[in-house]
Short mmCIF file of C-alpha atoms and ligand atoms in Angstrom, two decimals:
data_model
loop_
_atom_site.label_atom_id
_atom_site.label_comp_id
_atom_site.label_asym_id
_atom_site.label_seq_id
_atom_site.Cartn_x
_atom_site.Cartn_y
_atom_site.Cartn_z
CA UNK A 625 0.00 0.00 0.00
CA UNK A 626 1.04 3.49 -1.54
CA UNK A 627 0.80 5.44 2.34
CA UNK A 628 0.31 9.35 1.32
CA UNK A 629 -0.47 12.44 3.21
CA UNK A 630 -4.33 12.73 4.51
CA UNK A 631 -6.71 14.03 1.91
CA UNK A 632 -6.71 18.11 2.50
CA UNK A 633 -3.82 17.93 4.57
CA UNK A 634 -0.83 19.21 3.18
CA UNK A 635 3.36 18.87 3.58
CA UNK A 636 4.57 22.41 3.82
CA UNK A 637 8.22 21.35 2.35
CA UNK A 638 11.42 23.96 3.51
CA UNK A 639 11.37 25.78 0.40
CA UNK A 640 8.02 26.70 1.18
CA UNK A 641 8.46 27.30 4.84
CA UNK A 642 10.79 30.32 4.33
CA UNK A 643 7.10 31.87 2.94
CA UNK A 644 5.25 30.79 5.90
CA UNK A 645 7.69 31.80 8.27
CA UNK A 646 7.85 35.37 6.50
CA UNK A 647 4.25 36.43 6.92
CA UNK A 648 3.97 34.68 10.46
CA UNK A 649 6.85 36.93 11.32
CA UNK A 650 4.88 39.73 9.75
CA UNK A 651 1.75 39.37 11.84
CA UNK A 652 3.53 38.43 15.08
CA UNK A 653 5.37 41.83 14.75
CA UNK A 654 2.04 43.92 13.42
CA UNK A 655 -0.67 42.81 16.05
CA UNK A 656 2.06 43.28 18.92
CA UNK A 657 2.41 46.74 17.97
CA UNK A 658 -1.18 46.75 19.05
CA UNK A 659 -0.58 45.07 21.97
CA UNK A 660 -1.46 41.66 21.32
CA UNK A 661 0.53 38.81 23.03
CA UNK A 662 0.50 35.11 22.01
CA UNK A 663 -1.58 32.80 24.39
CA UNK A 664 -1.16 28.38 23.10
CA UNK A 665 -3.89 26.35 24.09
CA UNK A 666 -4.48 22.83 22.77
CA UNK A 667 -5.54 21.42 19.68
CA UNK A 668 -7.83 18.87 21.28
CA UNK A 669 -10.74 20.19 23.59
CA UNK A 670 -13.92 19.06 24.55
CA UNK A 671 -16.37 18.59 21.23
CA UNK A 672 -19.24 20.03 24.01
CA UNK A 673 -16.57 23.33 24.11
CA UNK A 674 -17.35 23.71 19.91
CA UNK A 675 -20.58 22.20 19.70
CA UNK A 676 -22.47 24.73 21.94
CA UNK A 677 -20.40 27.78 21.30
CA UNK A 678 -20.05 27.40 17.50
CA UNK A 679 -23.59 26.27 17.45
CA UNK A 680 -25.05 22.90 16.58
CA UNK A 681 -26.90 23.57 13.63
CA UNK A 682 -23.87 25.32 11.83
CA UNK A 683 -21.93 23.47 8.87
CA UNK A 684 -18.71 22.93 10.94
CA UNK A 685 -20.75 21.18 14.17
CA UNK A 686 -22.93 19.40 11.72
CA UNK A 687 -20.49 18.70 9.58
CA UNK A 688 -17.29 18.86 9.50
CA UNK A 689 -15.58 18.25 13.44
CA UNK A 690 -13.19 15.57 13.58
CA UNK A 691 -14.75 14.08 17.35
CA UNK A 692 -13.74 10.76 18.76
CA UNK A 693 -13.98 9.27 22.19
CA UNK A 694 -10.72 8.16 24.05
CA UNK A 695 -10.14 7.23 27.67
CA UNK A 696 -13.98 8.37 28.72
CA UNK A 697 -13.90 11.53 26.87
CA UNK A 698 -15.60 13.22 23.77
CA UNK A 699 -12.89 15.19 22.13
CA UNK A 700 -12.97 17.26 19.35
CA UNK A 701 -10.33 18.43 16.83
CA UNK A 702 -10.06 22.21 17.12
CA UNK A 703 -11.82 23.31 14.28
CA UNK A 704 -10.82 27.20 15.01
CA UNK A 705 -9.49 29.43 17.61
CA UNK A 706 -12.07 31.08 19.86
CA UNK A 707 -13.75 28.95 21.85
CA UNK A 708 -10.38 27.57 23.29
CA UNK A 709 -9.22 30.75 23.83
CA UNK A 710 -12.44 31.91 25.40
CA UNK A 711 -12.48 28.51 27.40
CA UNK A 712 -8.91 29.48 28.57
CA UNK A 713 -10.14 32.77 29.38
CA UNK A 714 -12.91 31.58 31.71
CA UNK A 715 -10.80 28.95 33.15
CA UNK A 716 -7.36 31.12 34.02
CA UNK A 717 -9.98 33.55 35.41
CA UNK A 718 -7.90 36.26 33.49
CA UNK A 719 -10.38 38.88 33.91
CA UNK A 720 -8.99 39.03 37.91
CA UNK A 721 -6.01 40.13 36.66
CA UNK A 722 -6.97 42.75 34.17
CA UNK A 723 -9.64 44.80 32.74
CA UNK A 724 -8.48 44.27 28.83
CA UNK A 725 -6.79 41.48 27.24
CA UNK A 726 -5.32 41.18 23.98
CA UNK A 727 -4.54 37.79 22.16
CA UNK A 728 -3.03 36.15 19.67
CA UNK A 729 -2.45 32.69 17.60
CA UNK A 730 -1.20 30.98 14.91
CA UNK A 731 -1.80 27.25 14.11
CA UNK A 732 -3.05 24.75 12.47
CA UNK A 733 -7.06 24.06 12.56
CA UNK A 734 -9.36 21.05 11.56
CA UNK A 735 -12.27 20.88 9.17
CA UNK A 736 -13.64 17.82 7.13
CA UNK A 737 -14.74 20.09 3.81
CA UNK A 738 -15.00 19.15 0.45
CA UNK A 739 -10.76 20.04 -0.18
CA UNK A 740 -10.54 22.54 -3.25
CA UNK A 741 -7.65 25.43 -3.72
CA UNK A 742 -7.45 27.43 -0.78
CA UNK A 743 -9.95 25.12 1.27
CA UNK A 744 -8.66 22.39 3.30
CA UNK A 745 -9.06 19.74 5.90
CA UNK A 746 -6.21 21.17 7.96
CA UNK A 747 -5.29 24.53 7.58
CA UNK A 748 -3.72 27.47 9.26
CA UNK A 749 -4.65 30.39 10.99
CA UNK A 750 -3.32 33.49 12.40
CA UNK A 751 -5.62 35.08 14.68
CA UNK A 752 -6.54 37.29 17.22
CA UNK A 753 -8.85 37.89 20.40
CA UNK A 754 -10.00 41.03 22.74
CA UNK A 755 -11.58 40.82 25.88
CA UNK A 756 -13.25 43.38 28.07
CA UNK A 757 -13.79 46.37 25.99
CA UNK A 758 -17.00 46.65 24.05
CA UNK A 759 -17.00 50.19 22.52
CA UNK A 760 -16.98 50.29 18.83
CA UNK A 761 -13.44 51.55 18.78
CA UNK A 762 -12.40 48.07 19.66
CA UNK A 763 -13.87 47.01 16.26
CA UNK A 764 -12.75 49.35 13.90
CA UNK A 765 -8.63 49.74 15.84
CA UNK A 766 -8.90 45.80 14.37
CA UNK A 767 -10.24 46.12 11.22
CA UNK A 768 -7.73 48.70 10.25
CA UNK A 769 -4.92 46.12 12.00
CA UNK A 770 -6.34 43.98 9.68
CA UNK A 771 -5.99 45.78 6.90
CA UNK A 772 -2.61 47.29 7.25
CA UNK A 773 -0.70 44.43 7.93
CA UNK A 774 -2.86 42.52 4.74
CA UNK A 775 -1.51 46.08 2.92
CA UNK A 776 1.59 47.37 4.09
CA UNK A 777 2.68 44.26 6.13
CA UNK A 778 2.00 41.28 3.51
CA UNK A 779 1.56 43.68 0.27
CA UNK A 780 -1.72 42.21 -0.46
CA UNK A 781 -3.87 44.28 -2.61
CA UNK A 782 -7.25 43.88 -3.71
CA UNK A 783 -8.95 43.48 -0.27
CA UNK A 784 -12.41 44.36 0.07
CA UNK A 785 -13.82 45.09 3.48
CA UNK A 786 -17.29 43.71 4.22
CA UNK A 787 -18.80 45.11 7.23
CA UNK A 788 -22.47 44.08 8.86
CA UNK A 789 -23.96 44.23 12.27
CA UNK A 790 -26.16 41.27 14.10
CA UNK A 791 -27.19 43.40 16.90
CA UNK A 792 -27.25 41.97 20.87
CA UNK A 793 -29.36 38.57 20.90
CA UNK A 794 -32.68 40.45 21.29
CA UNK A 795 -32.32 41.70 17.64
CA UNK A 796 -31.03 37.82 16.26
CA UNK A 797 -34.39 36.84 17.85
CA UNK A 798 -36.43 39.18 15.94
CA UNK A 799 -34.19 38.90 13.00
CA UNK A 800 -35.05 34.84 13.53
CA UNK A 801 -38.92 35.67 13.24
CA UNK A 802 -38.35 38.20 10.67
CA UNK A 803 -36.65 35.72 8.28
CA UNK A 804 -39.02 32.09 9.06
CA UNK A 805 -41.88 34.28 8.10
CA UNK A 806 -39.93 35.82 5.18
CA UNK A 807 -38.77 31.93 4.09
CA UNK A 808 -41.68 29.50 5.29
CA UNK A 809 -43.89 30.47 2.24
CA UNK A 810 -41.29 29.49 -0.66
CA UNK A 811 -39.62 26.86 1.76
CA UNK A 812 -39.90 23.61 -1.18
CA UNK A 813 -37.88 26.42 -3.03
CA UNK A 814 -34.67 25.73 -0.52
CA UNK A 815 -32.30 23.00 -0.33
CA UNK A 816 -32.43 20.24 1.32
CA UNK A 817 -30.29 21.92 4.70
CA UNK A 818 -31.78 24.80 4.48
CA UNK A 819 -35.19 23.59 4.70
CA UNK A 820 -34.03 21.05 7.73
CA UNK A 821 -32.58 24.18 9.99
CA UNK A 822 -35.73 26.84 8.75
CA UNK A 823 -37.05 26.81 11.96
CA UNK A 824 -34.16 27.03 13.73
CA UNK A 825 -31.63 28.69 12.47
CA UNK A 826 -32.93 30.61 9.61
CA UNK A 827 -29.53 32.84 9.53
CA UNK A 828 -27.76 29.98 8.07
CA UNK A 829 -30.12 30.08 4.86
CA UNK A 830 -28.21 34.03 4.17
CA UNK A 831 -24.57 32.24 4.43
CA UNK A 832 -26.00 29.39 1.86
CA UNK A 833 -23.52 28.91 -1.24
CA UNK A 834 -26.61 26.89 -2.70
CA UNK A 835 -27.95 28.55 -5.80
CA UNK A 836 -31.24 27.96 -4.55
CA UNK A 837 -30.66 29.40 -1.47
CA UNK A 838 -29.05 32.37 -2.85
CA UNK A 839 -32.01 33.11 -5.36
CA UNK A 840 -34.60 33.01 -2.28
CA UNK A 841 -32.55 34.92 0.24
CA UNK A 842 -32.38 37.95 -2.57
CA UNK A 843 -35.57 39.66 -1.16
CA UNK A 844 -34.92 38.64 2.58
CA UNK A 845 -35.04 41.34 5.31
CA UNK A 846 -32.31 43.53 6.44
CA UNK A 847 -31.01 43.12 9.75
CA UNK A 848 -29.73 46.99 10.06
CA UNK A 849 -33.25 47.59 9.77
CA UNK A 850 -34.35 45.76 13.22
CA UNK A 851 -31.11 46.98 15.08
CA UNK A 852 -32.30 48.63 18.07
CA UNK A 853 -31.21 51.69 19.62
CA UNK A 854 -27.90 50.78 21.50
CA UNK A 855 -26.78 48.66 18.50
CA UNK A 856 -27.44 50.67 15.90
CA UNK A 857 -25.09 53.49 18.12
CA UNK A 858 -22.60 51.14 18.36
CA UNK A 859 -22.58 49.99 14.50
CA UNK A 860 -22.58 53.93 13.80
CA UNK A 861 -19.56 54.28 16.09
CA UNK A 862 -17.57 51.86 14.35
CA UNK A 863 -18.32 53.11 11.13
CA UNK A 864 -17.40 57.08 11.89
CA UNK A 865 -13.79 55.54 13.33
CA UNK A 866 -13.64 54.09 10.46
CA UNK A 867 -14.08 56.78 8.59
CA UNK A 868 -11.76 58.75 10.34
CA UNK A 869 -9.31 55.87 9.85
CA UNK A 870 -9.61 56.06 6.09
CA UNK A 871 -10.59 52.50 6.24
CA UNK A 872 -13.28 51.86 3.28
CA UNK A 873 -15.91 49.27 3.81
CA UNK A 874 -18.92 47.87 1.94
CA UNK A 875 -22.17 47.87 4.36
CA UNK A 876 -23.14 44.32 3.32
CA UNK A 877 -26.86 43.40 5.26
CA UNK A 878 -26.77 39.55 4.12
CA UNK A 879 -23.55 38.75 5.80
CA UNK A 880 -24.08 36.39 8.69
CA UNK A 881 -21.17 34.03 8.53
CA UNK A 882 -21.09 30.51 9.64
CA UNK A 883 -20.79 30.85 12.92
CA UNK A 884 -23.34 31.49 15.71
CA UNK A 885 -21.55 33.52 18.46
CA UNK A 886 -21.72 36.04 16.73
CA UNK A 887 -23.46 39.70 18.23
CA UNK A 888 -23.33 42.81 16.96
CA UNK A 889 -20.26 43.86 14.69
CA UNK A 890 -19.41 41.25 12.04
CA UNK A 891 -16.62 41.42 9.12
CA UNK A 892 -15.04 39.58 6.47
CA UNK A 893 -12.30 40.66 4.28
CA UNK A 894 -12.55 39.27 0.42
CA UNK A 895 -9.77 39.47 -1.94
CA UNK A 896 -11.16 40.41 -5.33
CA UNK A 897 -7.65 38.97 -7.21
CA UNK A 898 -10.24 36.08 -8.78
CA UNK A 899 -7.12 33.79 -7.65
CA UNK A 900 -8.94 32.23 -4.90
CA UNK A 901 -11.87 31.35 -6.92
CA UNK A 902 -15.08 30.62 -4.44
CA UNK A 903 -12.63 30.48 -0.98
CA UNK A 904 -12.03 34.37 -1.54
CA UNK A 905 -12.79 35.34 1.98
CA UNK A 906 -9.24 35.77 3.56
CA UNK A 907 -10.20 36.77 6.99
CA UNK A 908 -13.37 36.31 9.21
CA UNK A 909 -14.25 37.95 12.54
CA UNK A 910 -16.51 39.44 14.78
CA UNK A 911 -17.99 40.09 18.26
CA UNK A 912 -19.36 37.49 20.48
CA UNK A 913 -20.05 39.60 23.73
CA UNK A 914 -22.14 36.35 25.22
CA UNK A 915 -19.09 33.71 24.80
CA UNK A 916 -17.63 34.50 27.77
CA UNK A 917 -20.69 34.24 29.95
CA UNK A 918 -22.01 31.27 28.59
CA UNK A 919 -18.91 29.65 29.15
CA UNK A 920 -19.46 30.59 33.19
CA UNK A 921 -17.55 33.32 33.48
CA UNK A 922 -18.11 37.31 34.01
CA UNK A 923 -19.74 39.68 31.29
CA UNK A 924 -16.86 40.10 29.48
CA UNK A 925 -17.50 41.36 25.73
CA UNK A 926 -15.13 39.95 22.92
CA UNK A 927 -14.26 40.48 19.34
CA UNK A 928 -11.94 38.73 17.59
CA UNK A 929 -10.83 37.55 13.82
CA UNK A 930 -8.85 35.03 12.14
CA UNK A 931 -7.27 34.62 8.45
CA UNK A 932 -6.31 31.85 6.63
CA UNK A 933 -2.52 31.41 5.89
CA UNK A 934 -2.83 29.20 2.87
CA UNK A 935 -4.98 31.68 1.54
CA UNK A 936 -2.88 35.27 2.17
CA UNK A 937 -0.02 32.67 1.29
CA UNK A 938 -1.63 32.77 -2.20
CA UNK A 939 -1.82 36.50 -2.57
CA UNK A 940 1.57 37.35 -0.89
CA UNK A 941 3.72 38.68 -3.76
CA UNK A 942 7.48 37.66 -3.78
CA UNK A 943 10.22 35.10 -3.44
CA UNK A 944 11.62 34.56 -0.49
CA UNK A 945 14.64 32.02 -0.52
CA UNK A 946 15.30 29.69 2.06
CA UNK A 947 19.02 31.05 4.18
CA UNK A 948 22.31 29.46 3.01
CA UNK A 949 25.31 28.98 4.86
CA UNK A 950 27.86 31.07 4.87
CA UNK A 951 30.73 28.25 5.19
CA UNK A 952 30.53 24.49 3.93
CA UNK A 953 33.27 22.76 5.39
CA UNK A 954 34.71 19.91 3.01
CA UNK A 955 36.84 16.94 4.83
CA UNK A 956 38.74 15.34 2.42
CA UNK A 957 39.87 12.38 4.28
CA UNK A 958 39.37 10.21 7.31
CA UNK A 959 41.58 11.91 9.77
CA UNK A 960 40.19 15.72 8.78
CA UNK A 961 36.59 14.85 9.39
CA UNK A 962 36.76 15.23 13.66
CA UNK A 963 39.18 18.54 12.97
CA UNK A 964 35.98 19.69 10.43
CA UNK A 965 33.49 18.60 12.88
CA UNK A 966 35.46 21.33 15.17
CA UNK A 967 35.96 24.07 13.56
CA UNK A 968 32.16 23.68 12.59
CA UNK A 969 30.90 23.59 16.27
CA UNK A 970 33.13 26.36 16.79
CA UNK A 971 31.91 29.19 13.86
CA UNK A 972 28.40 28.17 14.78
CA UNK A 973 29.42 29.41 18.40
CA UNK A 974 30.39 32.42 16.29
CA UNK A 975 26.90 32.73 15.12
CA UNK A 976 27.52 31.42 11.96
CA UNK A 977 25.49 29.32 9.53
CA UNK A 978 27.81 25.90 8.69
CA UNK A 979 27.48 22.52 6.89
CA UNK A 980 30.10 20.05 7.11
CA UNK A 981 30.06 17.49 4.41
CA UNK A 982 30.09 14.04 6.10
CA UNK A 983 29.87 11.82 3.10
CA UNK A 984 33.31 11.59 2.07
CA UNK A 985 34.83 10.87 -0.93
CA UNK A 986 35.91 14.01 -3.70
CA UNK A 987 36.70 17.05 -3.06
CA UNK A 988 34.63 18.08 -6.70
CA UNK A 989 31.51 16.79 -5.70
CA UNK A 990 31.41 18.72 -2.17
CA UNK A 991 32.29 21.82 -4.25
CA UNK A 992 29.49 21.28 -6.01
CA UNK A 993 27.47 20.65 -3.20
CA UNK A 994 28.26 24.33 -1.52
CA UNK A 995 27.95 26.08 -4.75
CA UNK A 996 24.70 24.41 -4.98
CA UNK A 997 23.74 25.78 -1.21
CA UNK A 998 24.66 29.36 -2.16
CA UNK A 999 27.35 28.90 0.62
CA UNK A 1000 29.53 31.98 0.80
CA UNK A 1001 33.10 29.77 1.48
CA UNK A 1002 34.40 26.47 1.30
CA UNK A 1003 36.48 24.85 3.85
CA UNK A 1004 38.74 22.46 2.19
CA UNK A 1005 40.21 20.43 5.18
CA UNK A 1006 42.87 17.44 3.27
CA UNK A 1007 45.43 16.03 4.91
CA UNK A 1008 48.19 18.96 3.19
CA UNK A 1009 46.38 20.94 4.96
CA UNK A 1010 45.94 19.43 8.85
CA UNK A 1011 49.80 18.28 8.57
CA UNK A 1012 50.62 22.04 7.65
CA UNK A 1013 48.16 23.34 10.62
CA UNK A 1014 45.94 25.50 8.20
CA UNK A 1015 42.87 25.16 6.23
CA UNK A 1016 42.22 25.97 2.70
CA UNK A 1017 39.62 28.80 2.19
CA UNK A 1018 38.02 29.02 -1.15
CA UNK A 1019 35.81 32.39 -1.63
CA UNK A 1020 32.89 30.65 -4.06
CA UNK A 1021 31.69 34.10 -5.05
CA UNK A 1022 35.18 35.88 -5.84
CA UNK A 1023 36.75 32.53 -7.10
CA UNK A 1024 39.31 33.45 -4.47
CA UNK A 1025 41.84 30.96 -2.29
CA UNK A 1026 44.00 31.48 0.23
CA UNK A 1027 45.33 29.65 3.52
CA UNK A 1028 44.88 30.12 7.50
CA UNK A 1029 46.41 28.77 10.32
CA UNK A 1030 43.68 26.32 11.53
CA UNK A 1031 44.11 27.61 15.00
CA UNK A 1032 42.70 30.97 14.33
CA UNK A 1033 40.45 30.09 11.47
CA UNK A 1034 36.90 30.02 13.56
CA UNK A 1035 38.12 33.75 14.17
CA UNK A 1036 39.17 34.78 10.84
CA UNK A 1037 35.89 33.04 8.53
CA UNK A 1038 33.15 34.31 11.42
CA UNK A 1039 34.89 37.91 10.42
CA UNK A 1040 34.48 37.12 6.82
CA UNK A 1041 31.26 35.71 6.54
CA UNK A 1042 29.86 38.60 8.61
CA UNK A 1043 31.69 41.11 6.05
CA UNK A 1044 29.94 39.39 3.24
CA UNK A 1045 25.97 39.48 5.38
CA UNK A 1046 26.42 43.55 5.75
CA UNK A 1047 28.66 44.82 2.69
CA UNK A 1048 29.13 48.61 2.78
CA UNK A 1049 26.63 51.00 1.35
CA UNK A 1050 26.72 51.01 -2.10
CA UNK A 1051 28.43 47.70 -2.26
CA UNK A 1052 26.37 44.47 -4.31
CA UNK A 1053 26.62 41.62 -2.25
P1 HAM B 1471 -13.89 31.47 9.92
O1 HAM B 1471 -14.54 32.44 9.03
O2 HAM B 1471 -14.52 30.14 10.06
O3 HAM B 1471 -13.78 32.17 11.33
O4 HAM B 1471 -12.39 31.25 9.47
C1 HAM B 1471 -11.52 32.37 9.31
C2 HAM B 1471 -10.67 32.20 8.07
O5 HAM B 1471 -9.98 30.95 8.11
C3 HAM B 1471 -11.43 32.15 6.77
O6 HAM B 1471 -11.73 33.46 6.32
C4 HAM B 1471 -10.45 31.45 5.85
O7 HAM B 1471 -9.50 32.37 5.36
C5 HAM B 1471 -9.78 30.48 6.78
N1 HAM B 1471 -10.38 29.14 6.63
C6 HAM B 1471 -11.50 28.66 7.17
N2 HAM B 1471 -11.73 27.39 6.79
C7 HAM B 1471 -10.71 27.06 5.97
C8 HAM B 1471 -10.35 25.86 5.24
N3 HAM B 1471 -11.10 24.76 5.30
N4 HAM B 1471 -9.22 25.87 4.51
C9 HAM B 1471 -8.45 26.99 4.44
N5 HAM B 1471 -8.73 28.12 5.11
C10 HAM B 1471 -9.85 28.16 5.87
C11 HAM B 1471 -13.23 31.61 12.44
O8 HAM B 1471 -12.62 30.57 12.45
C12 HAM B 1471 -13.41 32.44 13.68
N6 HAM B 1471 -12.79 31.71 14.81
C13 HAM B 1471 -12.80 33.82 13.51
C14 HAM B 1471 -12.96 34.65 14.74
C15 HAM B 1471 -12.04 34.88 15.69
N7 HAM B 1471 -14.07 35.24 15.14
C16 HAM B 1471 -13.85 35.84 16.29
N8 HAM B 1471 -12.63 35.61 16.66
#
């Protein structure tokens, strides 16, 4: 049997790494210039933890969990990033120990959909959560974080902001009503899901990709329309920051996404490159002032977001090359390969990036090999060279050689190879 990766699960090779690494590095340093700080909780949590705060009748509880039982518990796969962090929240009692918390993740998540480009059964995602402050300028400070690092941080164009507000739960209620009576009549018109949750969880119907779905839900209601007075302030407020932030949005009333914790403030940025095809939406967020209560802790209001990596990974414009070494060290016999071993223990302590060649054998074929790397020298360590007490420095670039004692040559190559990382100004490297 032919044993390959996992359907929708993909090998993220080093070549490709130096990418991923690049934009993590980019939103670590973005969202802690905000303030944010990294919190890790596990990948596995109870499914109950996903099932009642995602919401059962959503696509991902319904659907798409990976949930087993082992040693007497239900577990579930995370399938994203809040409700841990929320249950961690609750559980570290964190609100004791300040009034405002601000965190953020990266990792992988878990969801059994249909795999197509930029939609898959594990994926990644960067992402980050507030607690304790509900005033709209909560929402729009992280849309605009949003933005800027997707602009100026990742130099992703073509992002269009999608803004919508659910209102507290006493407007989802009405909104509810609003929509059964607005669906029941042309109900044998929906599919097959949509006609199952009608009753309870009519909302879902809006976030339908079915064509059927989307033909009915063109007339539907607006919820901006039943948004009462405090949450129509608050959806105002977010919208004149902003405004004043420069940040352009597109008021879009069927938004709901698939997610149920959702209250009030709700946004999705969508690249409109066409190289995403139907998994356009890059990130996804929103406030959920009710998580933290329903999970048994204070009346602490949230908002949050998260965006897919494979995705921005997609949009992300430019190479970036994995790191070579600076030095490949080439033993040419035996008795040189402990004295190798040495010196490259020793430029590492330097700081220096090293490979020694351990296979052996000629001297061509580990030339080869460095040029190959992009190493910066070669180390040619024969035994001329240990009975003479020097090694043989070739300069790959400059097609340069020239001896050192092998007593100071740790010394002498860490000084070259960091001449060679920060050439003068005006200098090509
Ligand atoms: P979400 O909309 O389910 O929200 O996911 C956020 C983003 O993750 C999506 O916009 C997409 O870029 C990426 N994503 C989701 N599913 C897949 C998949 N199967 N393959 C590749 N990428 C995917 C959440 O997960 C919420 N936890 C966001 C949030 C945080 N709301 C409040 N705080």
């Amino acid at each position: 049997m032919e044993l390959r990766a996992v359907k929708g699960m993909n090998d993220i090779l080093p070549d490709e790494a130096a990418r991923w690494q690049r934009l993590e590095q980019a939103f670590r340093e973005h969202v802690a210039r905000y303030g944010y700080d990294e919190v890790r909780t596990p990948i596995l949590e109870h499914t109950a933890l996903f099932s009642r705060q995602i919401g059962e009748t959503t696509d991902v509880v319904e659907k798409e969990m990976y949930s087993f039982a082992r040693h007497g518990d239900e577990l579930t796969v995370r399938p994203e990033g809040t409700a841990g962090a929320a249950r961690a929240y609750v559980e570290h009692k964190v609100h004791t120990k300040e009034p405002v918390s601000r965190w953020s993740y990266l990792g992988p998540m878990f969801r059994g959909e249909r795999p197509a480009k930029g939609r898959y059964r594990q994926f990644y995602q960067a992402g980050c959560e507030l607690y304790g402050d509900a005033g709209p300028l909560a929402d729009a400070e992280m849309i605009e974080m949003i933005l800027s690092l997707l602009n100026q941080g990742l130099g992703i164009g073509n992002i269009e902001v999608r803004l919508n507000s659910l209102g507290a739960a006493g407007t989802r209620a009405r909104y509810r009503d609003a929509l059964v009576a607005y669906f029941t009549p042309m109900k044998d018109k929906l599919s097959e899901d949509s006609q199952r949750r009608l009753e309870k969880n009519p909302l879902r119907i809006l976030d339908s990709k079915d064509p059927r779905d989307r033909e009915a839900s063109k007339g539907a209601p607006s919820i901006l329309e039943l948004l009462d007075e405090a949450d129509a302030a608050h959806f105002a407020g977010v919208r004149r920051h902003l405004d004043a932030l420069d940040v352009r949005y597109i008021v879009d009333p069927t938004l709901v996404r698939g997610l149920d914790y959702y209250t009030r403030t709700l946004f999705e940025f969508v690249t409109t490159s066409g190289d995403l095809g139907a998994q356009s939406t890059v990130v996804g967020g929103g406030r959920y002032d009710n998580m933290i209560e329903g999970l048994g802790g204070p009346s602490v209001p949230a908002i949050g977001f998260a965006m897919g990596i494979e995705r921005l990974l997609t949009l992300m414009p430019g190479e970036v090359s994995r790191e070579r070494p600076a030095v490949y060290v080439a033993p040419l016999s035996d008795a040189c390969t402990s004295r190798a071993l040495v010196l490259g223990r020793d430029l590492r302590a330097r700081g220096v990036r090293v490979e020694v060649d351990g296979r052996g054998g000629r001297l061509k074929a580990m030339l080869r090999r460095a040029d190959a790397l992009g190493a910066k020298f070669c180390v040619i360590l024969g035994d001329g060279e240990l009975e003479r007490g020097v090694a043989s420095v070739k300069d790959l670039a400059g097609h340069k050689q020239d001896e050192v004692p092998l007593a100071d040559a740790a010394d002498v190559l860490a000084a070259r190879a960091r001449a060679e990382a920060s050439p003068p100004p005006g200098e090509a490297r």
